[in-house]
Amino acid sequence: MTTSGTLGMFLLMLYSTTLPTSGLELLSEPAVSGGFVSTELNSTVSLTCVSEGTELEWLRNGHLIRVAEGNTQGTSRVCIWPVTHDDNAAIFTCQQKNDTSMNASVQLEVTYAPLNSVMEEVLVEETRELVMSCDVFANPPVSVLWEQHGAPIDLSESGFQMTNDGITSRLRLGKVARAKHQGLYSCVTTSPKYPTPNNKSFQVTVNDKTLQVQLDLIFPIIAGVVVIGLTTLLAVIARWKRITQCCKPAPNFDNSQ
């Protein structure tokens, strides 16, 4: 076997051919399984399309991809780096430019875990609202559990409310009491894909309630006082003018002339 033949066989074993179509072949690294390329966030995916003697073109979700000159004839390659969230479920298609029925496609399957920090300090005043949030954006989706002092929070009895929109999970409490609610909280996310739990912790400190004047109530009061004051002042000025006009001495006509 020649050197070029050995290299070709090595590439086939390395890339693992996918969806072979007569006259056109699409290769991938990582390997394809059932039409899907499984990869992780920030990694690299290399796609190679081979069709002897023909001009090739690439599409991503049906939209043409620009490739460099000389990268379209017979063999064409594209590299996806770094892989992002937007690449999940993206379909890459290689086709012959003059006969688009000659094509092959793969779909990316990007896995990623939530991005959570280790610890967050939360300061809240007594009787105020407490809100904590953690990232749950992941593929595959994760299960979420909130804990207080290492024990699961009973949402049916604790007064807490939890929401989860698939991107952010929030734990909300309408009225904080220091004796019950101060301490350590954790947002625990688990997934079969990632055996190690991905946690975000919150150290909640409840401070004494301070006297706070609500500005949204003060401004209308101030505005009302100003309006009343100006109205009163204008009324006094108008009345004073009438008084001074009435008190002016009458004209002295000299009839002797």
XYZ file of N, CA and C in Angstrom:
771
model
N 0.852 -1.195 0.000
C 0.000 0.000 0.000
C 0.889 1.248 0.000
N 0.548 2.272 -0.787
C 1.357 3.486 -0.873
C 1.177 4.326 0.378
N 2.098 5.331 0.499
C 2.016 6.219 1.664
C 0.702 6.976 1.689
N 0.275 7.478 0.502
C -0.980 8.225 0.442
C -2.163 7.332 0.781
N -2.092 6.061 0.347
C -3.175 5.135 0.667
C -3.247 4.860 2.150
N -2.085 4.713 2.795
C -2.057 4.485 4.245
C -2.625 5.681 4.995
N -2.259 6.913 4.536
C -2.762 8.125 5.175
C -4.273 8.230 5.037
N -4.768 7.883 3.840
C -6.210 7.941 3.621
C -6.949 6.990 4.534
N -6.415 5.764 4.693
C -7.050 4.792 5.580
C -7.036 5.282 7.028
N -5.934 5.932 7.436
C -5.815 6.455 8.800
C -6.862 7.536 9.060
N -7.069 8.425 8.061
C -8.046 9.489 8.216
C -9.453 8.927 8.344
N -9.745 7.905 7.565
C -11.069 7.297 7.641
C -11.311 6.709 9.023
N -10.300 6.053 9.575
C -10.449 5.465 10.907
C -10.555 6.558 11.974
N -9.837 7.676 11.753
C -9.825 8.748 12.740
C -11.154 9.494 12.769
N -11.659 9.856 11.616
C -12.825 10.714 11.542
C -14.151 9.961 11.632
N -14.158 8.696 11.237
C -15.389 7.909 11.249
C -16.441 8.526 10.344
N -16.543 8.019 9.146
C -17.419 8.570 8.125
C -18.879 8.568 8.557
N -19.598 9.600 8.100
C -21.009 9.664 8.426
C -21.863 9.829 7.186
N -23.037 9.303 7.229
C -24.022 9.491 6.180
C -23.418 9.451 4.785
N -22.812 8.358 4.350
C -22.218 8.317 3.025
C -23.273 8.461 1.946
N -23.018 9.327 0.993
C -23.889 9.501 -0.162
C -23.052 9.212 -1.393
N -23.673 8.615 -2.378
C -22.935 8.222 -3.576
C -22.184 9.411 -4.149
N -20.866 9.323 -4.197
C -20.048 10.387 -4.775
C -19.681 11.483 -3.802
N -20.170 11.435 -2.569
C -19.862 12.488 -1.600
C -19.797 11.878 -0.205
N -18.811 12.307 0.570
C -18.612 11.734 1.891
C -18.283 12.839 2.892
N -18.919 12.777 4.056
C -18.703 13.773 5.101
C -18.051 13.103 6.307
N -16.896 13.635 6.709
C -16.130 13.086 7.823
C -16.106 14.095 8.970
N -15.978 13.585 10.189
C -16.022 14.465 11.354
C -15.066 14.002 12.438
N -14.552 14.981 13.161
C -13.800 14.740 14.391
C -14.283 15.764 15.428
N -14.961 15.343 16.486
C -15.203 13.974 16.960
C -16.065 13.161 15.993
N -16.085 11.857 16.225
C -16.782 10.947 15.333
C -18.292 11.165 15.382
N -18.949 10.778 14.296
C -20.396 10.897 14.178
C -21.061 9.623 14.679
N -22.201 9.785 15.330
C -22.980 8.636 15.778
C -24.445 8.900 15.464
N -24.972 8.149 14.503
C -26.375 8.319 14.135
C -26.701 9.679 13.571
N -25.758 10.297 12.888
C -25.982 11.619 12.309
C -25.692 12.768 13.251
N -25.277 12.473 14.488
C -24.992 13.516 15.475
C -23.509 13.529 15.833
N -22.997 14.739 16.056
C -21.632 14.916 16.553
C -21.743 15.470 17.967
N -21.370 14.664 18.946
C -21.435 15.096 20.347
C -20.144 15.808 20.720
N -20.293 16.993 21.304
C -19.131 17.784 21.683
C -19.474 18.612 22.911
N -18.491 19.324 23.431
C -18.692 20.134 24.624
C -18.407 21.599 24.331
N -18.879 22.440 25.227
C -18.686 23.877 25.102
C -17.196 24.210 25.038
N -16.844 25.169 24.162
C -15.476 25.670 23.993
C -14.520 24.662 23.358
N -15.033 23.541 22.865
C -14.169 22.567 22.193
C -14.139 22.857 20.694
N -13.547 21.936 19.912
C -13.387 22.112 18.471
C -14.025 20.950 17.727
N -14.721 21.267 16.645
C -15.275 20.247 15.751
C -14.719 20.500 14.355
N -14.131 19.468 13.743
C -13.585 19.565 12.383
C -14.435 18.716 11.449
N -14.874 19.320 10.356
C -15.674 18.617 9.355
C -14.927 18.626 8.031
N -14.894 17.473 7.371
C -14.227 17.341 6.072
C -15.195 16.706 5.088
N -15.324 17.335 3.925
C -16.210 16.829 2.875
C -15.361 16.435 1.669
N -15.628 15.244 1.118
C -14.843 14.722 -0.007
C -15.781 14.337 -1.138
N -15.517 14.886 -2.326
C -16.251 14.515 -3.538
C -15.342 14.810 -4.715
N -14.735 13.779 -5.263
C -13.685 13.933 -6.271
C -14.164 14.720 -7.488
N -13.348 15.731 -7.860
C -13.553 16.447 -9.112
C -14.735 17.384 -9.137
N -15.312 17.718 -8.011
C -16.468 18.620 -7.997
C -16.228 19.775 -7.032
N -16.942 20.879 -7.281
C -16.860 22.029 -6.381
C -17.883 21.855 -5.260
N -17.451 22.127 -4.046
C -18.286 21.890 -2.874
C -18.641 23.196 -2.173
N -19.726 23.164 -1.412
C -20.097 24.308 -0.584
C -20.729 23.812 0.717
N -20.650 24.699 1.735
C -21.131 24.340 3.070
C -22.309 25.227 3.463
N -23.225 24.648 4.224
C -24.338 25.403 4.782
C -24.453 25.112 6.281
N -24.836 26.149 7.012
C -25.154 25.989 8.447
C -26.600 26.388 8.641
N -27.415 25.431 9.029
C -28.860 25.649 9.172
C -29.460 26.263 7.913
N -28.987 25.779 6.768
C -29.529 26.216 5.487
C -28.926 27.476 4.923
N -28.009 28.115 5.647
C -27.383 29.357 5.187
C -25.945 29.075 4.743
N -25.585 29.648 3.594
C -24.276 29.399 2.999
C -23.150 29.894 3.903
N -22.109 29.079 4.019
C -20.920 29.440 4.797
C -19.821 29.880 3.840
N -19.176 30.992 4.150
C -18.049 31.438 3.328
C -16.805 30.646 3.703
N -16.149 30.093 2.702
C -14.888 29.387 2.941
C -13.811 30.010 2.063
N -12.561 29.790 2.436
C -11.438 30.392 1.711
C -11.310 29.800 0.311
N -10.751 30.592 -0.588
C -10.480 30.094 -1.937
C -9.538 28.903 -1.866
N -9.782 27.933 -2.738
C -8.968 26.729 -2.743
C -9.453 25.683 -1.757
N -10.510 26.008 -1.008
C -11.051 25.066 -0.021
C -12.420 24.546 -0.450
N -12.627 24.479 -1.770
C -13.930 24.033 -2.264
C -13.830 22.938 -3.319
N -12.659 22.705 -3.843
C -12.523 21.793 -4.979
C -12.143 20.380 -4.526
N -13.074 19.446 -4.672
C -12.777 18.042 -4.373
C -12.812 17.719 -2.898
N -12.078 18.453 -2.088
C -12.066 18.273 -0.632
C -12.206 19.642 0.037
N -13.120 19.732 0.977
C -13.370 21.007 1.656
C -13.490 20.760 3.153
N -12.937 21.693 3.930
C -12.935 21.526 5.386
C -13.461 22.792 6.069
N -14.191 22.576 7.155
C -14.593 23.683 8.030
C -14.284 23.280 9.468
N -13.984 24.289 10.265
C -13.642 24.055 11.678
C -14.535 24.945 12.539
N -15.219 24.350 13.489
C -16.063 25.105 14.409
C -15.299 25.245 15.717
N -14.829 26.469 15.995
C -14.071 26.720 17.224
C -14.177 28.190 17.611
N -14.418 28.482 18.869
C -14.829 27.512 19.893
C -16.305 27.184 19.750
N -16.694 25.998 20.125
C -18.099 25.613 20.105
C -18.842 26.419 21.171
N -19.990 27.006 20.793
C -20.766 27.845 21.709
C -22.155 27.249 21.943
N -22.903 27.896 22.831
C -24.284 27.459 23.084
C -25.104 27.478 21.801
N -24.856 28.476 20.941
C -25.635 28.612 19.715
C -25.389 27.481 18.726
N -24.301 26.748 18.902
C -24.014 25.639 17.989
C -24.814 24.387 18.333
N -25.440 24.359 19.487
C -26.239 23.186 19.841
C -27.413 23.039 18.873
N -27.569 21.842 18.301
C -28.626 21.506 17.331
C -28.389 22.122 15.953
N -27.251 22.787 15.746
C -26.947 23.332 14.420
C -26.670 22.197 13.434
N -27.182 22.343 12.214
C -27.004 21.332 11.167
C -26.015 21.866 10.133
N -24.938 21.133 9.908
C -23.934 21.486 8.904
C -24.089 20.543 7.717
N -24.205 21.141 6.544
C -24.430 20.371 5.316
C -23.338 20.669 4.309
N -22.803 19.612 3.701
C -21.876 19.756 2.575
C -22.606 19.272 1.332
N -22.501 20.027 0.241
C -23.177 19.635 -0.993
C -22.365 20.050 -2.209
N -22.626 19.345 -3.324
C -21.998 19.728 -4.582
C -22.666 20.999 -5.089
N -21.856 21.951 -5.508
C -22.399 23.240 -5.906
C -23.311 23.126 -7.115
N -22.962 22.249 -8.053
C -23.736 22.127 -9.290
C -24.853 21.095 -9.194
N -24.905 20.360 -8.111
C -25.957 19.358 -7.928
C -26.216 19.225 -6.429
N -27.104 20.097 -5.917
C -27.319 20.159 -4.471
C -28.013 18.916 -3.911
N -28.524 18.061 -4.804
C -29.099 16.805 -4.309
C -28.013 15.873 -3.786
N -26.767 16.122 -4.188
C -25.630 15.350 -3.683
C -25.121 16.056 -2.430
N -25.565 15.594 -1.267
C -25.222 16.280 -0.021
C -25.174 15.301 1.138
N -24.602 15.744 2.238
C -24.579 14.992 3.493
C -24.560 15.997 4.641
N -25.199 15.640 5.760
C -25.332 16.567 6.886
C -25.021 15.882 8.209
N -24.600 16.691 9.165
C -24.466 16.248 10.555
C -25.071 17.322 11.450
N -25.517 16.919 12.619
C -26.079 17.853 13.589
C -25.243 17.832 14.856
N -24.885 19.040 15.335
C -24.081 19.132 16.551
C -24.960 18.972 17.794
N -24.425 18.268 18.747
C -25.082 18.102 20.045
C -24.093 18.571 21.109
N -24.288 19.800 21.574
C -23.344 20.437 22.496
C -23.828 20.236 23.931
N -22.977 19.671 24.756
C -23.316 19.503 26.172
C -22.568 20.550 26.997
N -23.257 21.076 28.016
C -22.635 22.080 28.880
C -23.348 22.083 30.229
N -22.583 22.402 31.247
C -23.103 22.444 32.616
C -23.409 23.887 33.005
N -24.214 24.104 34.046
C -24.469 25.469 34.525
C -23.179 26.139 34.996
N -23.160 27.459 34.896
C -22.010 28.236 35.362
C -22.389 28.910 36.676
N -21.891 28.379 37.765
C -22.219 28.926 39.078
C -20.958 29.276 39.853
N -21.017 30.388 40.571
C -19.890 30.770 41.420
C -19.938 29.962 42.710
N -18.889 30.043 43.477
C -18.775 29.221 44.683
C -19.627 29.777 45.822
N -19.533 31.082 46.082
C -20.229 31.653 47.246
C -20.661 33.084 46.943
N -21.840 33.443 47.422
C -22.337 34.810 47.273
C -22.834 35.298 48.628
N -22.379 36.498 49.014
C -22.833 37.100 50.262
C -24.127 37.872 49.999
N -25.139 37.617 50.806
C -26.434 38.276 50.644
C -26.789 38.992 51.942
N -26.992 40.312 51.854
C -27.411 41.113 53.009
C -28.856 41.530 52.804
N -29.680 41.314 53.808
C -31.094 41.665 53.707
C -31.571 42.160 55.067
N -32.496 43.107 55.055
C -33.022 43.639 56.309
C -34.208 42.809 56.793
N -34.378 42.808 58.083
C -35.506 42.111 58.707
C -36.822 42.570 58.077
N -37.698 41.615 57.786
C -39.036 41.787 57.183
C -38.990 42.142 55.703
N -37.801 42.295 55.133
C -37.705 42.588 53.704
C -37.775 41.301 52.880
N -37.850 41.474 51.555
C -37.911 40.325 50.646
C -36.506 39.780 50.383
N -36.401 38.471 50.316
C -35.132 37.799 50.016
C -35.266 37.063 48.688
N -34.319 37.310 47.776
C -34.313 36.626 46.478
C -32.903 36.130 46.198
N -32.788 34.853 45.870
C -31.510 34.253 45.474
C -31.705 33.561 44.131
N -30.676 33.606 43.274
C -30.802 33.001 41.946
C -29.517 32.280 41.568
N -29.664 31.214 40.784
C -28.499 30.479 40.284
C -28.745 30.044 38.845
N -27.660 29.827 38.130
C -27.703 29.440 36.723
C -28.048 27.957 36.601
N -29.045 27.641 35.749
C -29.403 26.238 35.502
C -29.400 25.933 34.004
N -28.828 26.853 33.208
C -28.784 26.685 31.753
C -27.807 25.571 31.416
N -28.318 24.447 30.923
C -27.468 23.278 30.702
C -28.086 22.375 29.645
N -27.249 21.556 29.039
C -27.697 20.520 28.114
C -26.891 19.252 28.387
N -27.522 18.156 28.794
C -28.969 18.039 29.028
C -29.408 18.836 30.250
N -30.733 19.101 30.370
C -31.231 19.878 31.507
C -30.867 19.233 32.842
N -30.738 20.080 33.855
C -30.349 19.602 35.187
C -31.548 19.625 36.132
N -31.445 18.828 37.185
C -32.412 18.884 38.282
C -31.917 19.901 39.307
N -32.862 20.621 39.925
C -32.499 21.705 40.850
C -33.086 21.427 42.231
N -32.266 21.596 43.240
C -32.700 21.446 44.632
C -32.102 22.582 45.454
N -32.959 23.265 46.220
C -32.486 24.319 47.117
C -32.395 23.766 48.538
N -31.303 24.128 49.220
C -31.070 23.646 50.577
C -30.819 24.819 51.525
N -31.198 24.619 52.790
C -30.876 25.557 53.866
C -30.145 24.786 54.952
N -28.932 25.233 55.273
C -28.085 24.540 56.253
C -27.883 23.069 55.878
N -27.793 22.786 54.564
C -27.513 21.425 54.113
C -28.713 20.515 54.012
N -29.905 21.000 54.362
C -31.123 20.181 54.295
C -32.058 20.742 53.226
N -32.729 19.866 52.466
C -33.655 20.340 51.432
C -34.743 21.239 52.021
N -35.085 22.303 51.298
C -36.123 23.231 51.746
C -37.489 22.679 51.350
N -38.391 22.586 52.303
C -39.759 22.143 52.052
C -40.567 23.347 51.571
N -40.793 23.432 50.273
C -41.456 24.594 49.693
C -42.919 24.680 50.107
N -43.504 23.576 50.534
C -44.922 23.582 50.900
C -45.168 24.194 52.276
N -44.138 24.293 53.101
C -44.329 24.771 54.469
C -43.420 25.929 54.862
N -42.369 26.168 54.125
C -41.352 27.139 54.550
C -41.672 28.579 54.200
N -42.629 28.795 53.294
C -42.909 30.154 52.840
C -42.077 30.569 51.647
N -41.106 29.743 51.259
C -40.287 30.027 50.083
C -41.050 29.657 48.811
N -40.738 30.368 47.734
C -41.259 30.042 46.406
C -40.084 29.871 45.455
N -40.114 28.810 44.651
C -39.044 28.566 43.689
C -39.594 28.656 42.275
N -38.833 29.306 41.383
C -39.171 29.351 39.964
C -37.974 28.870 39.160
N -38.259 28.316 37.991
C -37.196 27.790 37.124
C -37.654 27.921 35.682
N -36.981 28.783 34.910
C -37.348 28.977 33.508
C -36.403 28.254 32.555
N -35.568 27.363 33.089
C -34.616 26.631 32.264
C -33.289 27.354 32.103
N -33.249 28.604 32.490
C -32.017 29.398 32.427
C -31.574 29.799 33.832
N -32.534 30.269 34.623
C -32.249 30.701 35.990
C -33.282 30.121 36.946
N -32.804 29.634 38.089
C -33.703 29.208 39.162
C -33.631 30.250 40.274
N -34.802 30.653 40.776
C -34.852 31.670 41.831
C -35.602 31.133 43.046
N -35.071 31.473 44.211
C -35.724 31.163 45.479
C -36.113 32.488 46.118
N -37.413 32.635 46.409
C -37.926 33.922 46.877
C -38.683 33.744 48.202
N -38.443 34.689 49.113
C -39.158 34.729 50.385
C -39.664 36.140 50.598
N -40.972 36.290 50.862
C -41.563 37.624 50.945
C -41.168 38.415 52.170
N -40.951 37.749 53.311
C -40.676 38.462 54.557
C -39.639 37.685 55.354
N -38.479 38.297 55.556
C -37.368 37.617 56.222
C -37.452 37.795 57.735
N -37.179 36.715 58.451
C -37.034 36.755 59.911
C -35.660 36.195 60.256
N -34.884 36.975 61.008
C -33.503 36.584 61.282
C -33.415 35.211 61.949
N -34.259 34.958 62.917
C -34.168 33.704 63.666
C -34.371 32.481 62.781
N -35.166 32.623 61.728
C -35.497 31.472 60.884
C -34.675 31.409 59.604
N -34.298 32.557 59.068
C -33.803 32.574 57.696
C -32.333 32.947 57.536
N -31.683 33.419 58.563
C -30.259 33.720 58.435
C -29.454 32.424 58.376
N -28.414 32.418 57.506
C -27.566 31.232 57.433
C -27.148 30.884 56.021
N -26.777 29.620 55.821
C -26.203 29.148 54.564
C -27.265 28.468 53.705
N -27.326 28.905 52.440
C -28.240 28.302 51.464
C -27.418 27.774 50.293
N -27.962 26.770 49.599
C -27.273 26.208 48.427
C -28.281 25.899 47.331
N -27.881 26.193 46.101
C -28.619 25.772 44.909
C -27.825 24.612 44.313
N -28.401 23.417 44.343
C -27.702 22.202 43.916
C -28.289 21.728 42.591
N -27.447 21.655 41.547
C -27.891 21.171 40.237
C -27.199 19.849 39.935
N -27.979 18.862 39.490
C -27.441 17.535 39.196
C -27.905 17.074 37.825
N -27.071 16.243 37.185
C -27.376 15.703 35.865
C -26.628 14.396 35.680
N -27.230 13.408 34.998
C -26.508 12.163 34.705
C -25.238 12.403 33.897
N -25.231 13.497 33.123
C -24.057 13.814 32.302
C -22.895 14.271 33.168
N -23.199 14.947 34.275
C -22.164 15.482 35.159
C -22.396 14.922 36.563
N -21.728 13.821 36.917
C -21.957 13.157 38.209
C -21.708 14.060 39.414
N -20.747 14.968 39.299
C -20.451 15.857 40.433
C -21.447 17.014 40.458
N -22.180 17.208 41.557
C -23.150 18.312 41.631
C -22.481 19.667 41.415
N -23.209 20.549 40.747
C -22.735 21.902 40.496
C -23.505 22.829 41.436
N -22.835 23.335 42.458
C -23.524 24.076 43.513
C -23.176 25.557 43.497
N -24.146 26.352 43.922
C -23.894 27.755 44.235
C -24.396 27.992 45.655
N -23.544 28.583 46.495
C -23.894 28.794 47.897
C -24.144 30.274 48.178
N -24.987 30.531 49.165
C -25.338 31.889 49.571
C -25.231 31.987 51.094
N -24.464 32.953 51.567
C -24.405 33.226 53.002
C -25.309 34.417 53.270
N -26.466 34.156 53.861
C -27.476 35.194 54.074
C -27.320 35.781 55.474
N -27.151 37.103 55.525
C -27.065 37.826 56.791
C -28.252 38.771 56.889
N -29.018 38.652 57.976
C -30.207 39.482 58.176
C -29.867 40.608 59.150
N -29.995 41.845 58.685
C -29.698 43.020 59.509
C -30.972 43.606 60.105
N -30.778 44.466 61.132
C -31.926 45.153 61.723
C -32.581 46.045 60.682
N -33.874 46.197 60.835
C -34.610 47.038 59.902
C -34.297 48.503 60.174
N -34.005 49.248 59.126
C -33.735 50.682 59.265
C -34.936 51.472 58.784
N -35.074 52.705 59.341
C -36.171 53.568 58.936
C -35.840 54.152 57.574
N -36.639 53.813 56.615
C -36.416 54.302 55.260
C -37.635 55.096 54.813
N -37.377 56.302 54.375
C -38.459 57.134 53.871
C -38.642 56.822 52.401
N -39.857 56.525 52.052
C -40.125 56.155 50.665
C -40.207 57.410 49.808
N -39.283 57.513 48.864
C -39.222 58.704 48.020
C -40.447 58.835 47.135
N -41.029 57.705 46.757
C -42.186 57.783 45.875
C -43.399 58.395 46.581
N -43.364 58.440 47.923
C -44.432 59.107 48.662
C -44.075 60.554 48.980
N -42.768 60.820 49.171
C -42.329 62.171 49.548
C -42.526 63.162 48.401
N -42.127 62.763 47.191
C -42.171 63.692 46.065
C -43.583 64.230 45.806
N -44.626 63.406 45.802
C -45.970 63.977 45.613
C -46.360 64.946 46.723
N -45.935 64.630 47.969
C -46.256 65.523 49.087
C -45.577 66.874 48.902
N -44.276 66.842 48.556
C -43.535 68.095 48.330
C -44.177 68.892 47.204
N -44.526 68.205 46.119
C -45.135 68.891 44.980
C -46.454 69.540 45.391
N -47.240 68.827 46.207
C -48.512 69.387 46.660
C -48.323 70.617 47.521
N -47.342 70.559 48.430
C -47.059 71.702 49.303
C -46.615 72.906 48.481
N -45.768 72.681 47.489
C -45.286 73.780 46.645
C -46.439 74.422 45.891
N -47.322 73.581 45.325
C -48.465 74.117 44.574
C -49.365 74.950 45.483
N -49.653 74.403 46.679
C -50.505 75.145 47.618
C -49.848 76.461 48.030
N -48.525 76.407 48.296
C -47.812 77.611 48.695
C -47.831 78.679 47.611
N -47.581 78.268 46.372
C -47.587 79.230 45.267
C -48.976 79.806 45.054
N -49.990 78.928 45.151
C -51.364 79.413 44.975
C -51.714 80.449 46.037
N -51.343 80.160 47.278
C -51.608 81.095 48.381
C -50.869 82.413 48.170
N -49.606 82.319 47.748
C -48.806 83.526 47.527
C -49.406 84.385 46.429
N -49.831 83.757 45.336
C -50.436 84.518 44.239
C -51.741 85.170 44.680
N -52.504 84.433 45.504
C -53.764 85.000 45.999
C -53.501 86.223 46.875
N -52.488 86.142 47.737
C -52.137 87.271 48.613
C -51.689 88.467 47.791
N -50.853 88.205 46.768
C -50.369 89.308 45.922
C -51.531 89.983 45.210
N -52.448 89.146 44.661
C -53.596 89.717 43.952
C -54.470 90.543 44.899
N -54.684 90.048 46.087
C -55.487 90.770 47.080
C -54.815 92.067 47.493
N -53.518 92.036 47.649
C -52.777 93.239 48.030
C -52.896 94.315 46.964
N -52.867 93.889 45.698
C -53.010 94.871 44.619
C -54.372 95.546 44.680
N -55.409 94.731 44.982
C -56.748 95.320 45.062
C -56.822 96.328 46.220
N -56.208 95.946 47.360
C -56.234 96.832 48.531
C -55.513 98.137 48.241
N -54.331 98.046 47.631
C -53.559 99.272 47.357
C -54.274 100.154 46.353
N -54.987 99.505 45.386
C -55.717 100.316 44.411
C -56.870 101.063 45.080
N -57.548 100.368 46.014
C -58.675 101.004 46.706
C -58.210 102.136 47.614
N -57.017 102.022 48.156
C -56.514 102.994 49.126
C -55.783 104.164 48.487
N -55.680 104.223 47.190
C -55.005 105.354 46.559
C -55.844 106.608 46.768
N -55.191 107.793 47.032
C -55.966 109.036 47.210
C -56.682 109.425 45.923
N -57.875 109.992 46.088
C -58.648 110.385 44.904
C -57.975 111.566 44.224
N -58.123 111.674 42.955
C -57.506 112.799 42.231
C -58.063 114.142 42.745
N -57.238 115.181 42.877
C -57.638 116.506 43.365
C -57.833 117.421 42.168
N -59.129 117.696 41.860
C -59.416 118.573 40.722
C -59.565 120.014 41.213
N -58.853 120.928 40.655
C -58.948 122.350 41.028
C -59.984 123.001 40.136
N -61.180 123.350 40.718
C -62.261 123.931 39.927
C -62.148 125.440 39.822
N -61.102 125.982 40.526
C -60.991 127.435 40.510
C -60.529 127.959 39.188
N -59.973 127.050 38.406
C -59.429 127.528 37.133
C -60.514 127.488 36.087
